[in-house]
PDB file of C-alpha atoms in Angstrom:
ATOM      1  CA  UNK A 779       0.045  -0.118  -0.201  1.00 40.00           C
ATOM      2  CA  UNK A 780       1.024   3.295  -0.633  1.00 41.00           C
ATOM      3  CA  UNK A 781      -0.246   7.098   1.068  1.00 40.00           C
ATOM      4  CA  UNK A 782      -1.731   9.376  -1.824  1.00 48.00           C
ATOM      5  CA  UNK A 783      -3.778  12.539  -0.735  1.00 55.00           C
ATOM      6  CA  UNK A 784      -2.601  11.899   2.505  1.00 52.00           C
ATOM      7  CA  UNK A 785      -6.134  10.421   3.724  1.00 66.00           C
ATOM      8  CA  UNK A 786      -6.299   8.014   1.571  1.00 83.00           C
ATOM      9  CA  UNK A 787      -4.744   4.412   0.694  1.00 91.00           C
ATOM     10  CA  UNK A 788      -4.139   2.772  -2.803  1.00 94.00           C
ATOM     11  CA  UNK A 789      -4.469  -1.141  -2.545  1.00 93.00           C
ATOM     12  CA  UNK A 790      -6.197  -4.148  -4.185  1.00 96.00           C
ATOM     13  CA  UNK A 791     -10.113  -4.108  -4.075  1.00 98.00           C
ATOM     14  CA  UNK A 792     -11.380  -7.582  -2.517  1.00 97.00           C
ATOM     15  CA  UNK A 793     -14.618  -9.098  -3.825  1.00 98.00           C
ATOM     16  CA  UNK A 794     -15.616  -7.383  -0.014  1.00 98.00           C
ATOM     17  CA  UNK A 795     -15.398  -4.155  -2.373  1.00 98.00           C
ATOM     18  CA  UNK A 796     -17.565  -5.429  -4.875  1.00 98.00           C
ATOM     19  CA  UNK A 797     -20.250  -3.749  -4.562  1.00 98.00           C
ATOM     20  CA  UNK A 798     -18.672  -0.372  -3.313  1.00 98.00           C
ATOM     21  CA  UNK A 799     -17.223  -0.360  -6.390  1.00 98.00           C
ATOM     22  CA  UNK A 800     -20.532  -0.915  -8.798  1.00 98.00           C
ATOM     23  CA  UNK A 801     -21.733   1.837  -6.679  1.00 97.00           C
ATOM     24  CA  UNK A 802     -19.607   4.623  -6.969  1.00 98.00           C
ATOM     25  CA  UNK A 803     -19.052   3.357 -11.162  1.00 97.00           C
ATOM     26  CA  UNK A 804     -23.110   4.044 -10.577  1.00 96.00           C
ATOM     27  CA  UNK A 805     -22.916   7.977  -8.574  1.00 95.00           C
ATOM     28  CA  UNK A 806     -20.175   8.669 -11.721  1.00 92.00           C
ATOM     29  CA  UNK A 807     -22.629  10.073 -13.843  1.00 86.00           C
ATOM     30  CA  UNK A 808     -20.232   9.146 -17.419  1.00 86.00           C
ATOM     31  CA  UNK A 809     -18.839   4.875 -16.907  1.00 89.00           C
ATOM     32  CA  UNK A 810     -21.149   2.247 -18.431  1.00 88.00           C
ATOM     33  CA  UNK A 811     -22.707   0.993 -16.143  1.00 92.00           C
ATOM     34  CA  UNK A 812     -22.046  -3.643 -15.602  1.00 94.00           C
ATOM     35  CA  UNK A 813     -24.058  -5.556 -13.419  1.00 96.00           C
ATOM     36  CA  UNK A 814     -22.997  -5.347  -9.451  1.00 96.00           C
ATOM     37  CA  UNK A 815     -21.589  -9.440 -10.280  1.00 97.00           C
ATOM     38  CA  UNK A 816     -19.306  -8.292 -13.086  1.00 97.00           C
ATOM     39  CA  UNK A 817     -17.824  -5.982 -10.461  1.00 97.00           C
ATOM     40  CA  UNK A 818     -17.517  -9.133  -7.175  1.00 97.00           C
ATOM     41  CA  UNK A 819     -15.625 -11.150 -10.169  1.00 97.00           C
ATOM     42  CA  UNK A 820     -13.383  -8.523 -11.104  1.00 96.00           C
ATOM     43  CA  UNK A 821     -12.253  -7.951  -7.465  1.00 97.00           C
ATOM     44  CA  UNK A 822     -11.555 -11.268  -7.258  1.00 97.00           C
ATOM     45  CA  UNK A 823     -10.375 -12.824 -10.286  1.00 97.00           C
ATOM     46  CA  UNK A 824      -8.708  -9.408 -12.173  1.00 97.00           C
ATOM     47  CA  UNK A 825      -6.569  -8.130  -8.128  1.00 97.00           C
ATOM     48  CA  UNK A 826      -4.373  -8.036  -9.137  1.00 97.00           C
ATOM     49  CA  UNK A 827      -4.502  -5.720 -12.226  1.00 97.00           C
ATOM     50  CA  UNK A 828      -6.980  -3.036 -10.102  1.00 98.00           C
ATOM     51  CA  UNK A 829      -6.665  -0.606  -7.209  1.00 97.00           C
ATOM     52  CA  UNK A 830      -9.253   0.925  -5.039  1.00 97.00           C
ATOM     53  CA  UNK A 831      -8.254   4.219  -3.057  1.00 97.00           C
ATOM     54  CA  UNK A 832      -9.466   3.921   0.862  1.00 96.00           C
ATOM     55  CA  UNK A 833     -10.998   6.654   2.761  1.00 92.00           C
ATOM     56  CA  UNK A 834      -9.158   5.644   6.769  1.00 89.00           C
ATOM     57  CA  UNK A 835     -12.035   3.540   8.018  1.00 92.00           C
ATOM     58  CA  UNK A 836     -11.885   1.538   5.168  1.00 94.00           C
ATOM     59  CA  UNK A 837     -13.889   2.376   2.547  1.00 95.00           C
ATOM     60  CA  UNK A 838     -12.883   2.715  -0.934  1.00 97.00           C
ATOM     61  CA  UNK A 839     -13.240   6.405  -1.847  1.00 97.00           C
ATOM     62  CA  UNK A 840     -12.385   5.367  -6.445  1.00 97.00           C
ATOM     63  CA  UNK A 841     -10.808   3.023  -8.196  1.00 98.00           C
ATOM     64  CA  UNK A 842      -9.266   1.822 -11.271  1.00 98.00           C
ATOM     65  CA  UNK A 843      -9.641  -1.816 -13.128  1.00 97.00           C
ATOM     66  CA  UNK A 844      -7.243  -3.131 -15.749  1.00 97.00           C
ATOM     67  CA  UNK A 845      -5.851  -5.858 -17.629  1.00 97.00           C
ATOM     68  CA  UNK A 846      -3.469  -7.521 -18.428  1.00 97.00           C
ATOM     69  CA  UNK A 847      -4.008  -8.342 -22.365  1.00 96.00           C
ATOM     70  CA  UNK A 848      -3.445 -11.992 -23.444  1.00 96.00           C
ATOM     71  CA  UNK A 849      -2.410 -11.121 -26.569  1.00 96.00           C
ATOM     72  CA  UNK A 850      -0.357  -8.669 -25.224  1.00 95.00           C
ATOM     73  CA  UNK A 851       1.470  -8.700 -22.149  1.00 94.00           C
ATOM     74  CA  UNK A 852       3.016  -6.015 -22.792  1.00 96.00           C
ATOM     75  CA  UNK A 853      -0.173  -4.008 -21.513  1.00 97.00           C
ATOM     76  CA  UNK A 854      -1.897  -2.592 -19.770  1.00 98.00           C
ATOM     77  CA  UNK A 855      -5.978  -2.380 -19.826  1.00 98.00           C
ATOM     78  CA  UNK A 856      -7.321   0.634 -18.388  1.00 98.00           C
ATOM     79  CA  UNK A 857     -11.055  -0.168 -17.995  1.00 96.00           C
ATOM     80  CA  UNK A 858     -12.964   1.600 -15.449  1.00 97.00           C
ATOM     81  CA  UNK A 859     -11.475   4.317 -13.837  1.00 97.00           C
ATOM     82  CA  UNK A 860     -13.731   6.201 -10.716  1.00 96.00           C
ATOM     83  CA  UNK A 861     -14.112   7.996  -7.625  1.00 96.00           C
ATOM     84  CA  UNK A 862     -16.690   8.411  -5.491  1.00 96.00           C
ATOM     85  CA  UNK A 863     -18.244  12.485  -5.396  1.00 94.00           C
ATOM     86  CA  UNK A 864     -16.916  13.060  -1.916  1.00 92.00           C
ATOM     87  CA  UNK A 865     -13.386  12.403  -2.996  1.00 93.00           C
ATOM     88  CA  UNK A 866     -13.139  14.259  -6.365  1.00 92.00           C
ATOM     89  CA  UNK A 867     -10.840  17.073  -7.273  1.00 90.00           C
ATOM     90  CA  UNK A 868      -7.705  15.617  -5.089  1.00 90.00           C
ATOM     91  CA  UNK A 869      -5.781  14.123  -7.834  1.00 93.00           C
ATOM     92  CA  UNK A 870      -7.190  10.948  -6.747  1.00 95.00           C
ATOM     93  CA  UNK A 871      -8.014   8.972 -10.528  1.00 96.00           C
ATOM     94  CA  UNK A 872      -4.006  10.425 -11.022  1.00 96.00           C
ATOM     95  CA  UNK A 873      -2.721   9.036  -7.134  1.00 95.00           C
ATOM     96  CA  UNK A 874      -4.641   6.074  -8.807  1.00 97.00           C
ATOM     97  CA  UNK A 875      -3.517   5.662 -12.347  1.00 97.00           C
ATOM     98  CA  UNK A 876       0.206   5.975 -11.222  1.00 96.00           C
ATOM     99  CA  UNK A 877       0.522   3.117  -8.997  1.00 94.00           C
ATOM    100  CA  UNK A 878      -1.586   0.134 -10.209  1.00 96.00           C
ATOM    101  CA  UNK A 879       0.921   0.372 -12.704  1.00 96.00           C
ATOM    102  CA  UNK A 880       3.763   0.501 -10.929  1.00 94.00           C
ATOM    103  CA  UNK A 881       1.703  -2.721  -9.218  1.00 94.00           C
ATOM    104  CA  UNK A 882       1.908  -4.166 -12.730  1.00 96.00           C
ATOM    105  CA  UNK A 883       4.971  -2.727 -14.377  1.00 96.00           C
ATOM    106  CA  UNK A 884       6.543  -4.704 -10.903  1.00 95.00           C
ATOM    107  CA  UNK A 885       5.391  -7.926 -11.689  1.00 94.00           C
ATOM    108  CA  UNK A 886       4.893  -7.669 -16.073  1.00 93.00           C
ATOM    109  CA  UNK A 887       7.695  -6.152 -18.440  1.00 93.00           C
ATOM    110  CA  UNK A 888       4.522  -3.439 -19.249  1.00 95.00           C
ATOM    111  CA  UNK A 889       5.415  -0.667 -21.916  1.00 96.00           C
ATOM    112  CA  UNK A 890       1.811   0.744 -23.265  1.00 97.00           C
ATOM    113  CA  UNK A 891      -1.269   1.448 -21.836  1.00 98.00           C
ATOM    114  CA  UNK A 892      -4.815   1.608 -23.486  1.00 98.00           C
ATOM    115  CA  UNK A 893      -7.858   2.641 -22.071  1.00 97.00           C
ATOM    116  CA  UNK A 894     -11.685   2.976 -23.666  1.00 94.00           C
ATOM    117  CA  UNK A 895     -13.011   6.120 -23.954  1.00 91.00           C
ATOM    118  CA  UNK A 896     -16.528   7.285 -25.321  1.00 84.00           C
ATOM    119  CA  UNK A 897     -16.641  10.748 -26.931  1.00 83.00           C
ATOM    120  CA  UNK A 898     -17.094  13.888 -25.100  1.00 85.00           C
ATOM    121  CA  UNK A 899     -15.921  12.184 -21.490  1.00 88.00           C
ATOM    122  CA  UNK A 900     -13.351  15.222 -21.530  1.00 91.00           C
ATOM    123  CA  UNK A 901     -12.795  14.016 -18.007  1.00 91.00           C
ATOM    124  CA  UNK A 902     -11.050  11.193 -19.027  1.00 93.00           C
ATOM    125  CA  UNK A 903      -9.331  12.626 -21.886  1.00 95.00           C
ATOM    126  CA  UNK A 904      -7.524  15.176 -19.452  1.00 96.00           C
ATOM    127  CA  UNK A 905      -6.787  11.831 -16.796  1.00 97.00           C
ATOM    128  CA  UNK A 906      -5.073   9.652 -19.380  1.00 97.00           C
ATOM    129  CA  UNK A 907      -3.125  13.198 -21.738  1.00 97.00           C
ATOM    130  CA  UNK A 908      -2.015  13.685 -18.324  1.00 97.00           C
ATOM    131  CA  UNK A 909       0.030  10.339 -17.334  1.00 97.00           C
ATOM    132  CA  UNK A 910       1.127  10.109 -21.002  1.00 97.00           C
ATOM    133  CA  UNK A 911       3.244  12.912 -20.085  1.00 96.00           C
ATOM    134  CA  UNK A 912       3.670  12.207 -16.256  1.00 94.00           C
ATOM    135  CA  UNK A 913       5.866   9.053 -17.905  1.00 95.00           C
ATOM    136  CA  UNK A 914       6.569  10.378 -21.211  1.00 94.00           C
ATOM    137  CA  UNK A 915       4.942   8.888 -23.297  1.00 96.00           C
ATOM    138  CA  UNK A 916       2.522   9.389 -26.466  1.00 97.00           C
ATOM    139  CA  UNK A 917      -1.062   8.941 -27.518  1.00 96.00           C
ATOM    140  CA  UNK A 918      -2.066   7.968 -30.222  1.00 96.00           C
ATOM    141  CA  UNK A 919      -6.324   7.124 -30.884  1.00 95.00           C
ATOM    142  CA  UNK A 920      -8.173   5.377 -33.349  1.00 94.00           C
ATOM    143  CA  UNK A 921     -11.403   3.816 -33.083  1.00 92.00           C
ATOM    144  CA  UNK A 922     -12.126   0.632 -31.303  1.00 91.00           C
ATOM    145  CA  UNK A 923     -15.838  -0.959 -32.649  1.00 86.00           C
ATOM    146  CA  UNK A 924     -17.369   0.449 -34.897  1.00 83.00           C
ATOM    147  CA  UNK A 925     -21.089   2.497 -33.261  1.00 82.00           C
ATOM    148  CA  UNK A 926     -22.334  -0.083 -35.656  1.00 84.00           C
ATOM    149  CA  UNK A 927     -20.874  -3.708 -33.967  1.00 87.00           C
ATOM    150  CA  UNK A 928     -22.657  -3.486 -30.691  1.00 85.00           C
ATOM    151  CA  UNK A 929     -26.197  -4.934 -30.781  1.00 90.00           C
ATOM    152  CA  UNK A 930     -27.299  -2.957 -28.266  1.00 87.00           C
ATOM    153  CA  UNK A 931     -28.987   0.046 -30.587  1.00 79.00           C
ATOM    154  CA  UNK A 932     -27.206   3.193 -30.962  1.00 75.00           C
ATOM    155  CA  UNK A 933     -23.474   3.714 -29.730  1.00 80.00           C
ATOM    156  CA  UNK A 934     -21.144   6.190 -29.820  1.00 80.00           C
ATOM    157  CA  UNK A 935     -18.057   4.577 -30.790  1.00 80.00           C
ATOM    158  CA  UNK A 936     -15.150   3.606 -28.230  1.00 82.00           C
ATOM    159  CA  UNK A 937     -11.850   5.727 -29.684  1.00 89.00           C
ATOM    160  CA  UNK A 938      -9.222   3.339 -27.889  1.00 92.00           C
ATOM    161  CA  UNK A 939      -6.186   5.049 -26.747  1.00 95.00           C
ATOM    162  CA  UNK A 940      -2.321   3.677 -26.544  1.00 95.00           C
ATOM    163  CA  UNK A 941      -0.041   4.819 -24.303  1.00 96.00           C
ATOM    164  CA  UNK A 942       3.466   4.329 -24.782  1.00 96.00           C
ATOM    165  CA  UNK A 943       6.288   3.853 -24.442  1.00 94.00           C
ATOM    166  CA  UNK A 944       6.454   4.789 -20.651  1.00 91.00           C
ATOM    167  CA  UNK A 945       8.977   5.424 -18.238  1.00 79.00           C
ATOM    168  CA  UNK A 946       8.091   3.534 -15.227  1.00 77.00           C
TER     169      UNK A 946
END
């Protein structure tokens, strides 16, 4: 664990955190909300490539979920980043992202981070642009999935942001 923002700790999530992560994602207002079941599974199966920020009482204040891509073991795909409204505006998302990539880089030869950002999500665009700047990396953008691929109706195309090579 590392200290972040004085009164918060960055830690690995546990299954007991799954419900809180679901609530934080729901309250984000921008994330695609997954089922509560998926957050429980994520905390069980991908805890080593995810991070949670804990308030002094141990409750989750924010999280980042990710996984190492099976066909690209040098790449961490960041799935979701969210911070509880009471803890926003303090740089917690950036601290979570930096902490997670340092944690993953200790176990994998990490050279790149990928994420998808829906058009218009300027907060995420700024978060990942500042991450790239802090780590001396460039950002490449391309459409990952065209809108027509989604079976549940009209959907904005998902833009893939590839950040690398990283200096960790």
